[in-house]
Coordinates of C-alpha atoms in Angstrom, one line a residue:
X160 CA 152.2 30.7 87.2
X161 CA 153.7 27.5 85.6
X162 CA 151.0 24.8 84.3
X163 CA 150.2 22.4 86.3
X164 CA 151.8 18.8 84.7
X165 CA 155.4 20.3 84.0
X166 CA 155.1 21.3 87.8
X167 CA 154.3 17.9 88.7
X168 CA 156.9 16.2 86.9
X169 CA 159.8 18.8 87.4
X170 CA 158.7 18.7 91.7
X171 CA 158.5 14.3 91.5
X172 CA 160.7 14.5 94.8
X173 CA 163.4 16.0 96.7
X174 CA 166.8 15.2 96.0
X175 CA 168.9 12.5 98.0
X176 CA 165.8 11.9 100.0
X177 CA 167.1 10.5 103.7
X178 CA 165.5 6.8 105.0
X179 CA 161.8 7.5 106.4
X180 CA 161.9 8.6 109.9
X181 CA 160.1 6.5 112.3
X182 CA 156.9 9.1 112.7
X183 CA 157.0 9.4 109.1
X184 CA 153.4 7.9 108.3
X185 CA 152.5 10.7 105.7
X186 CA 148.8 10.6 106.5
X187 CA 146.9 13.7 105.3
X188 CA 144.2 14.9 107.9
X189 CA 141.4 17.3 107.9
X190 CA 142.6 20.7 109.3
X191 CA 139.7 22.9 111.0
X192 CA 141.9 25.6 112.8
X193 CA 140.0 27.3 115.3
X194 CA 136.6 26.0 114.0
X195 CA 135.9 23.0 116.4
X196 CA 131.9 23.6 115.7
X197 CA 132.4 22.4 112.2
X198 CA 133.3 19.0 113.4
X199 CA 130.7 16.4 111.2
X200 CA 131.2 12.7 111.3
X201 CA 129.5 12.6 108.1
X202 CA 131.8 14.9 106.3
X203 CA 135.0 12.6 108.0
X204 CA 133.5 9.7 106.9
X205 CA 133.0 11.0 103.2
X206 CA 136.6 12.0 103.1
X207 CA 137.7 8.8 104.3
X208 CA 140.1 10.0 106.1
X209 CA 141.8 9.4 110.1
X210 CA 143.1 12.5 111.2
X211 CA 141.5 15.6 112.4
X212 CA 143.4 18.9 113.6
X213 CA 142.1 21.7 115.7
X214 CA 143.7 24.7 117.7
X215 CA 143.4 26.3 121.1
X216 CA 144.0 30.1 121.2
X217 CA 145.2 29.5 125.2
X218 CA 143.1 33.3 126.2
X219 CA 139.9 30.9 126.0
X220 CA 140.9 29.0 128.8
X221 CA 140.5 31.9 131.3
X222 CA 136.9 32.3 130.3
X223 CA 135.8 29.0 130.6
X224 CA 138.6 26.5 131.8
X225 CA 139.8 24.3 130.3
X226 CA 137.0 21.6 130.5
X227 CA 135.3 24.6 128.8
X228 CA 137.1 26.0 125.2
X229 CA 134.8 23.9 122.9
X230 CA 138.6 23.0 120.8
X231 CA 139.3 20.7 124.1
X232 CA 135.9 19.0 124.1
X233 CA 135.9 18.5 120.6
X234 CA 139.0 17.1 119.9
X235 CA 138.6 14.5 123.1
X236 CA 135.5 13.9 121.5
X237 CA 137.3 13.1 118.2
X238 CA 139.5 10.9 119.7
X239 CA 137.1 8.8 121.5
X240 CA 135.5 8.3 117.9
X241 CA 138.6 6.3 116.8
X242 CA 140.2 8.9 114.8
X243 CA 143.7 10.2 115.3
X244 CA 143.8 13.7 116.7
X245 CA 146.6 16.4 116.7
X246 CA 145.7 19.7 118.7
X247 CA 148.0 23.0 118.4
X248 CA 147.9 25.0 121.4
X249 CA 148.5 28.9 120.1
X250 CA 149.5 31.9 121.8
X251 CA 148.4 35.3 120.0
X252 CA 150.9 37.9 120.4
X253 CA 149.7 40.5 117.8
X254 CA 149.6 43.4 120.6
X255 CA 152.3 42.9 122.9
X256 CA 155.7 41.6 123.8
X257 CA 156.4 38.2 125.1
X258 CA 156.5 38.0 129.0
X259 CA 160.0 37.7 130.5
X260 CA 160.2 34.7 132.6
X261 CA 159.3 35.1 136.5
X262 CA 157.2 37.9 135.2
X263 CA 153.3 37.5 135.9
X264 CA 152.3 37.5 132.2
X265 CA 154.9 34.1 132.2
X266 CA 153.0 32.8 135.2
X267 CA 149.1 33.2 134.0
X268 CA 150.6 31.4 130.5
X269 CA 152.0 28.7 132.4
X270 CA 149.1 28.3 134.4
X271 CA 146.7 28.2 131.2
X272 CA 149.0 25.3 130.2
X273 CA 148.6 23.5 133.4
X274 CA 144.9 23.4 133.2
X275 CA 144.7 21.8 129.4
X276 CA 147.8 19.2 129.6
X277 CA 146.1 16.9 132.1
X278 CA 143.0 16.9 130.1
X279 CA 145.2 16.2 126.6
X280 CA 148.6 14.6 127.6
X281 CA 148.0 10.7 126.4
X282 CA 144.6 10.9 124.6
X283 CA 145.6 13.2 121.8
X284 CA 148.4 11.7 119.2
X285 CA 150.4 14.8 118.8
X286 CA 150.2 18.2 120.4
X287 CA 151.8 21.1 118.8
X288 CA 153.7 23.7 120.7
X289 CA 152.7 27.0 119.2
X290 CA 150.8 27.5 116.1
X291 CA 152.1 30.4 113.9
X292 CA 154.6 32.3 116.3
X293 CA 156.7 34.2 113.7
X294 CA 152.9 35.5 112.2
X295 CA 151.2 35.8 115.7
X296 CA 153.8 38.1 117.0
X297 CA 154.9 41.6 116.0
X298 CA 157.7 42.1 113.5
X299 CA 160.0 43.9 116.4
X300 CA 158.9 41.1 118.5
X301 CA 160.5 38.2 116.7
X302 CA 163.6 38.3 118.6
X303 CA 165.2 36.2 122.0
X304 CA 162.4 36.8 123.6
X305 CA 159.8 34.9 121.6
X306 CA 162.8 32.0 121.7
X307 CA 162.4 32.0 125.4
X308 CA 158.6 32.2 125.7
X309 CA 158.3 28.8 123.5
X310 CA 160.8 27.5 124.9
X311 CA 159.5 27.8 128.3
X312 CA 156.0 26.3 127.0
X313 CA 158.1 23.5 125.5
X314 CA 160.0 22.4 129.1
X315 CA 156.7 22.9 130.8
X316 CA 155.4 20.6 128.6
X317 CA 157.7 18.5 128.3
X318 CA 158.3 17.9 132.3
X319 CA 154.7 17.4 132.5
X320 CA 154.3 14.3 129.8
X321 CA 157.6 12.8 131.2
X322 CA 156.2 13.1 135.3
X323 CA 152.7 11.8 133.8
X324 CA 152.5 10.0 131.0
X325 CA 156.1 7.8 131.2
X326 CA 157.8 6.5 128.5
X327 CA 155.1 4.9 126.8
X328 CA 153.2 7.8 126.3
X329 CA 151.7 7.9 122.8
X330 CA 151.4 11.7 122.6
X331 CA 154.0 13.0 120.3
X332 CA 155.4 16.8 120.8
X333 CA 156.0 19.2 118.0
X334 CA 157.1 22.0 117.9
X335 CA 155.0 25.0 115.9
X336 CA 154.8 26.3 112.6
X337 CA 157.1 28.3 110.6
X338 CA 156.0 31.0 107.7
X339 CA 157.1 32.1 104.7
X340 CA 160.5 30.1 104.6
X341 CA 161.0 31.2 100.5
X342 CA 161.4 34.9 101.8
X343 CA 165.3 35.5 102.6
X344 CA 163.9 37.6 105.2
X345 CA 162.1 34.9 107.6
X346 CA 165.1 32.9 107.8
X347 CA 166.3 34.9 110.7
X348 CA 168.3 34.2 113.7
X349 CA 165.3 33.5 115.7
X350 CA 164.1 30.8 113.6
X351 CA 167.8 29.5 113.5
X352 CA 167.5 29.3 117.4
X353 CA 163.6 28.1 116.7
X354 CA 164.9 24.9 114.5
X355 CA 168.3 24.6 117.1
X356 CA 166.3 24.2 119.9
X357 CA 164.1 21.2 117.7
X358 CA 167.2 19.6 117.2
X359 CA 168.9 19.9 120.6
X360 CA 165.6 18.2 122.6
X361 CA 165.1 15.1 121.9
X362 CA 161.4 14.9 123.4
X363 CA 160.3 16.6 120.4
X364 CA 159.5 14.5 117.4
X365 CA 159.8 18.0 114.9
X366 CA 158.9 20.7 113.6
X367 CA 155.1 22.2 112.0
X368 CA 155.6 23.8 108.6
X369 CA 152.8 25.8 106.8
X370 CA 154.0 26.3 102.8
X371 CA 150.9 29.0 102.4
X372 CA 152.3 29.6 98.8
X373 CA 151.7 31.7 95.0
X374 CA 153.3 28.6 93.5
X375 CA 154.2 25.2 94.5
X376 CA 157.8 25.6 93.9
X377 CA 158.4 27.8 97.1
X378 CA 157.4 24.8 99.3
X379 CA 160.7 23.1 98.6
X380 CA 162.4 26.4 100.2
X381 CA 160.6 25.1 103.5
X382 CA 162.0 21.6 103.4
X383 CA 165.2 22.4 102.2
X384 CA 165.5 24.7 105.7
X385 CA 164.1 22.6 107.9
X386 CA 165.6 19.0 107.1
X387 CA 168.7 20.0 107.6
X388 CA 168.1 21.6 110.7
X389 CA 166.8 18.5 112.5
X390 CA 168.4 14.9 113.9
X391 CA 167.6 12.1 111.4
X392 CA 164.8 10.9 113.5
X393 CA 162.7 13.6 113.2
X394 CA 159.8 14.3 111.7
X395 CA 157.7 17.3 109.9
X396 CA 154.0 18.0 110.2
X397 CA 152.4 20.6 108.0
X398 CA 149.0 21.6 109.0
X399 CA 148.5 24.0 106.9
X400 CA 149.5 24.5 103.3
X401 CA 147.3 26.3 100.0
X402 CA 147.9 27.9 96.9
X403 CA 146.1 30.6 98.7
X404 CA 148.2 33.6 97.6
X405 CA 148.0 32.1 94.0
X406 CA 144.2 32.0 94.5
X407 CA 144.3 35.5 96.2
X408 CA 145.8 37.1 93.1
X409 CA 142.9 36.4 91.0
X410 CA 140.1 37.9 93.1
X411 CA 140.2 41.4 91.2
X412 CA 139.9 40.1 88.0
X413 CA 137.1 39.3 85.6
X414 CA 135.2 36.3 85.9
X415 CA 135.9 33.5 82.8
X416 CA 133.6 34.8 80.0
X417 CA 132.6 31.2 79.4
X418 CA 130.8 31.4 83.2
X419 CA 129.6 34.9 82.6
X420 CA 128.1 34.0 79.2
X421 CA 126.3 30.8 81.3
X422 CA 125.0 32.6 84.2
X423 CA 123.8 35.8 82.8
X424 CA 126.8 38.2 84.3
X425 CA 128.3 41.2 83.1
X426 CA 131.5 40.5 81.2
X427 CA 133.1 42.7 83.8
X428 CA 132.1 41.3 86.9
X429 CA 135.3 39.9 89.1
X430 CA 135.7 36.7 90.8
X431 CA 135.6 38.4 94.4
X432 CA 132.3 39.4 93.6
X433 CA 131.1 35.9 92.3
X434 CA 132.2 34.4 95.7
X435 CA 130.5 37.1 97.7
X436 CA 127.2 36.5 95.8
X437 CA 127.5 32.9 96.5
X438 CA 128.2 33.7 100.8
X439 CA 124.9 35.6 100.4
X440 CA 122.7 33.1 98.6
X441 CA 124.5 29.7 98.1
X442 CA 124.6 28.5 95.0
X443 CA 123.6 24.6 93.5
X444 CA 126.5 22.8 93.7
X445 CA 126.5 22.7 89.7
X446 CA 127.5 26.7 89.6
X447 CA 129.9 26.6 92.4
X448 CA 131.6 24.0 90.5
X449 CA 131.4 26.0 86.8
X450 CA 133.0 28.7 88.6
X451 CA 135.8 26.7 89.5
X452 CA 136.0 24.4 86.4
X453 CA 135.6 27.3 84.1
X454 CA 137.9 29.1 85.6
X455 CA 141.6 28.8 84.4
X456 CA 143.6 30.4 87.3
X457 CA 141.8 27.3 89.4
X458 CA 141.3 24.1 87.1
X459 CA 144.8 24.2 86.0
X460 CA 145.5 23.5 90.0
X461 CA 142.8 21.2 90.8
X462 CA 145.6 18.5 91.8
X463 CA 147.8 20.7 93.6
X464 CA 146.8 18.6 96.6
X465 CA 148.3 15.4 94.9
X466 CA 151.2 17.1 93.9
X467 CA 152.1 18.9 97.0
X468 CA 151.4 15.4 99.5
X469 CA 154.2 13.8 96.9
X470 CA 156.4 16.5 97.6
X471 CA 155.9 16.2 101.5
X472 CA 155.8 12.4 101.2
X473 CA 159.3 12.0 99.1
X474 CA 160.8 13.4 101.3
X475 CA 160.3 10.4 104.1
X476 CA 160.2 12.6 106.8
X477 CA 156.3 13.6 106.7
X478 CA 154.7 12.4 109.9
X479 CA 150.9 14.0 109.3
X480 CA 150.1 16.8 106.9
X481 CA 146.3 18.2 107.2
X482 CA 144.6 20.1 104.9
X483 CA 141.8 22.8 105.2
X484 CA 138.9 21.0 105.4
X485 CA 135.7 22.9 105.7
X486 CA 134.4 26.3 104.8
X487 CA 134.2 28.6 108.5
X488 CA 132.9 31.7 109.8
X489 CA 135.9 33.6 109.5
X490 CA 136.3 32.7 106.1
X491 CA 133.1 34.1 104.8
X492 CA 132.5 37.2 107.2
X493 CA 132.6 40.6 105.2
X494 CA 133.9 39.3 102.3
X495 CA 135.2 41.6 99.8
X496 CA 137.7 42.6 97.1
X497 CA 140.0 42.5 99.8
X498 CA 139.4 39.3 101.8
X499 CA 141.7 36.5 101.2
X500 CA 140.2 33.5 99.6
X501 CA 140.6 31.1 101.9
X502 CA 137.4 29.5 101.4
X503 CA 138.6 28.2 98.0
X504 CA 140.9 25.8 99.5
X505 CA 138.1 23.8 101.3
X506 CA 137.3 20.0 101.0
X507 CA 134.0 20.9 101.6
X508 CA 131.5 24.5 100.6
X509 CA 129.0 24.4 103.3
X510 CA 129.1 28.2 103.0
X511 CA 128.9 28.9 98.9
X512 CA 126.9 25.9 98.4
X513 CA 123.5 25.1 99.2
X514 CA 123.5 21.9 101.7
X515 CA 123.0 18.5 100.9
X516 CA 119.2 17.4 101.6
X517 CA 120.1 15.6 104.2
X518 CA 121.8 18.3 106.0
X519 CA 125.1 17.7 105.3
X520 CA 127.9 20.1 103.4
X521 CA 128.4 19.6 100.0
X522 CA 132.1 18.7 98.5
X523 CA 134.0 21.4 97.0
X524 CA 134.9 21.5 93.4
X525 CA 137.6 19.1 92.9
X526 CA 139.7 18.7 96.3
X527 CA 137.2 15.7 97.4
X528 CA 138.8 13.1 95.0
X529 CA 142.6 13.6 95.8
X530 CA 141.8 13.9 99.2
X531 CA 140.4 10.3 99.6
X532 CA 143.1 9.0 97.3
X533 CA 146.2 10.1 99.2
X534 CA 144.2 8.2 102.1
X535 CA 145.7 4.9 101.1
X536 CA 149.6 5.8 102.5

């Protein structure tokens, strides 16, 4: 991978930018995915920051209703604490086909999306049809049919904010996220009809990208695809987006010898395994960050975050981007050789570093700095 300044200065924009659009804000928000419980004012108010982003697997909503899925409490909650909210509603489809319209696996969806608009539709500032179909779907499932399915969810959606929430209605509609866009092989028919359909409806604002990259490079593949693809006024959002894969490639290799050397370790010993022993016993925030600073692979990167927002922002078509904000359970369970690193990309360590003594998580190594300065756009 390239270092980090000739990135920067050969990625300074995208060519022949167009005029902003008029959603284009280019805020950068705190992602927390599914993890709603992570939600700490303190840790917001640290960052500095306005935006907060959570999803809904829809599923939970037959358990509990949808007063009941803690992702609708907590991002009501948000919002009623002044900050701007954006809530992606996602439908897993790992195991399974689409349903066909009419069918009754069309009509329990549509009914799972009855119960949660009423409670969202005007409160929340965008809400995000769909989170990652063309990953939660099966490969010989990415066909018409998924198409169809969203697109139902959309015009369900859409009837509902135009028959309740008028013209006025400050929640903005997006539709959601699209994978991998540097592989030849995503850009498929389906995600043709995907970004045709975005253009065609003019109730949605845009479309959710999530540049989850080896090198920073490939996110340009992701704007070049979908600008095009969508009517001057419209906007992107990216939710998601990490080095991760970058990060991921490192795991099975040996630790820097300047942090082995420090801490006592073998000179064998593999980054994997310094992260696992940090899950199990957190470290002080001073060996978390040696890790990190020590380690090449990572401190040539530590302003990827800066780079990539200019990217987005120069673009002036960036409406919110929100970045991976806190370390969660899923993260950190039965982590291995194997696991991807996802934790690295956190704001903040509550989980590989001990907590503050008040309670609170502790920043990250690096991220917290960038993070509040790309709050003043």
């Amino acid at each position: 991978m390239k270092a980090f300044i000739p990135i920067v200065l050969a990625l300074a924009g995208i060519a022949n930018a167009p005029a902003f659009a008029e959603n284009a804000t280019g805020a950068l928000g705190a992602n927390y995915n599914e993890h709603f419980e992570d939600v700490d004012y303190r840790d917001l108010e640290k960052a500095q920051t306005h935006w907060v982003r959570i999803f809904l697997p829809m599923p939970q909503v037959d358990a509990e209703g949808a007063a009941g899925p803690g992702a609708v409490r907590t991002i009501l909650d948000v919002h009623e604490h002044g900050y701007r909210t954006l809530l992606t509603l996602k439908w897993p489809y790992n195991h399974r086909d689409f349903p066909k319209p009419g069918s009754d696996g069309m009509k329990r969806e549509l009914a799972r999306l009855d119960q949660v608009l009423p409670m969202v539709m005007g409160k929340v500032d965008i809400l995000e049809i769909g989170n990652e179909p063309f990953i939660e779907s099966r490969t010989e499932d990415r066909d018409a049919d998924l198409n169809v399915f969203y697109e139902t969810m959309a015009r369900r959606v859409i009837a509902y904010r135009e028959a309740h929430c008028g013209g006025e209605c400050p929640t903005r509609l997006y539709m959601g996220a699209l994978n991998q866009l540097q592989k030849a092989g995503r850009r498929t028919k389906t995600a043709e009809r995907w970004m045709a359909f975005v253009k065609a409806t003019p109730q949605i604002a845009g479309v959710d990208i999530h540049p989850h990259i080896t090198d920073i490079e490939e996110s340009r593949a992701f704007l070049s695809y979908v600008l095009p693809r969508m009517r001057a006024d419209q906007s992107f959002i990216a939710t998601e987006f990490s080095l991760i894969w970058w990060w991921n490639d490192q795991m099975k290799r040996p630790v820097s010898p300047t942090f082995a050397k420090m801490y006592g370790l073998p000179s064998d010993t593999r980054n994997w395994q310094v992260i696992a022993q940090a899950l199990k016993e957190p470290f002080g925030k001073s060996k978390w960050d040696d890790f990190l600073a020590l380690s090449p692979w990572f401190e040539e990167h530590r302003h990827y975050l800066r780079a990539q927002m200019k990217i987005f922002r120069d673009t002036g078509r960036l409406d919110v981007a929100t970045y991976g904000f806190k370390q969660g359970s899923s993260m950190s369970a039965n982590f291995g050789p194997d696991k991807t690193p996802w934790l690295i990309n956190s704001v903040f360590a509550p989980r590989t570093v001990r907590p503050n003594p008040d309670g609170s998580a502790p920043y990250g190594y690096a991220w917290i700095e960038d993070f509040r300065a790309l709050q003043t756009r």
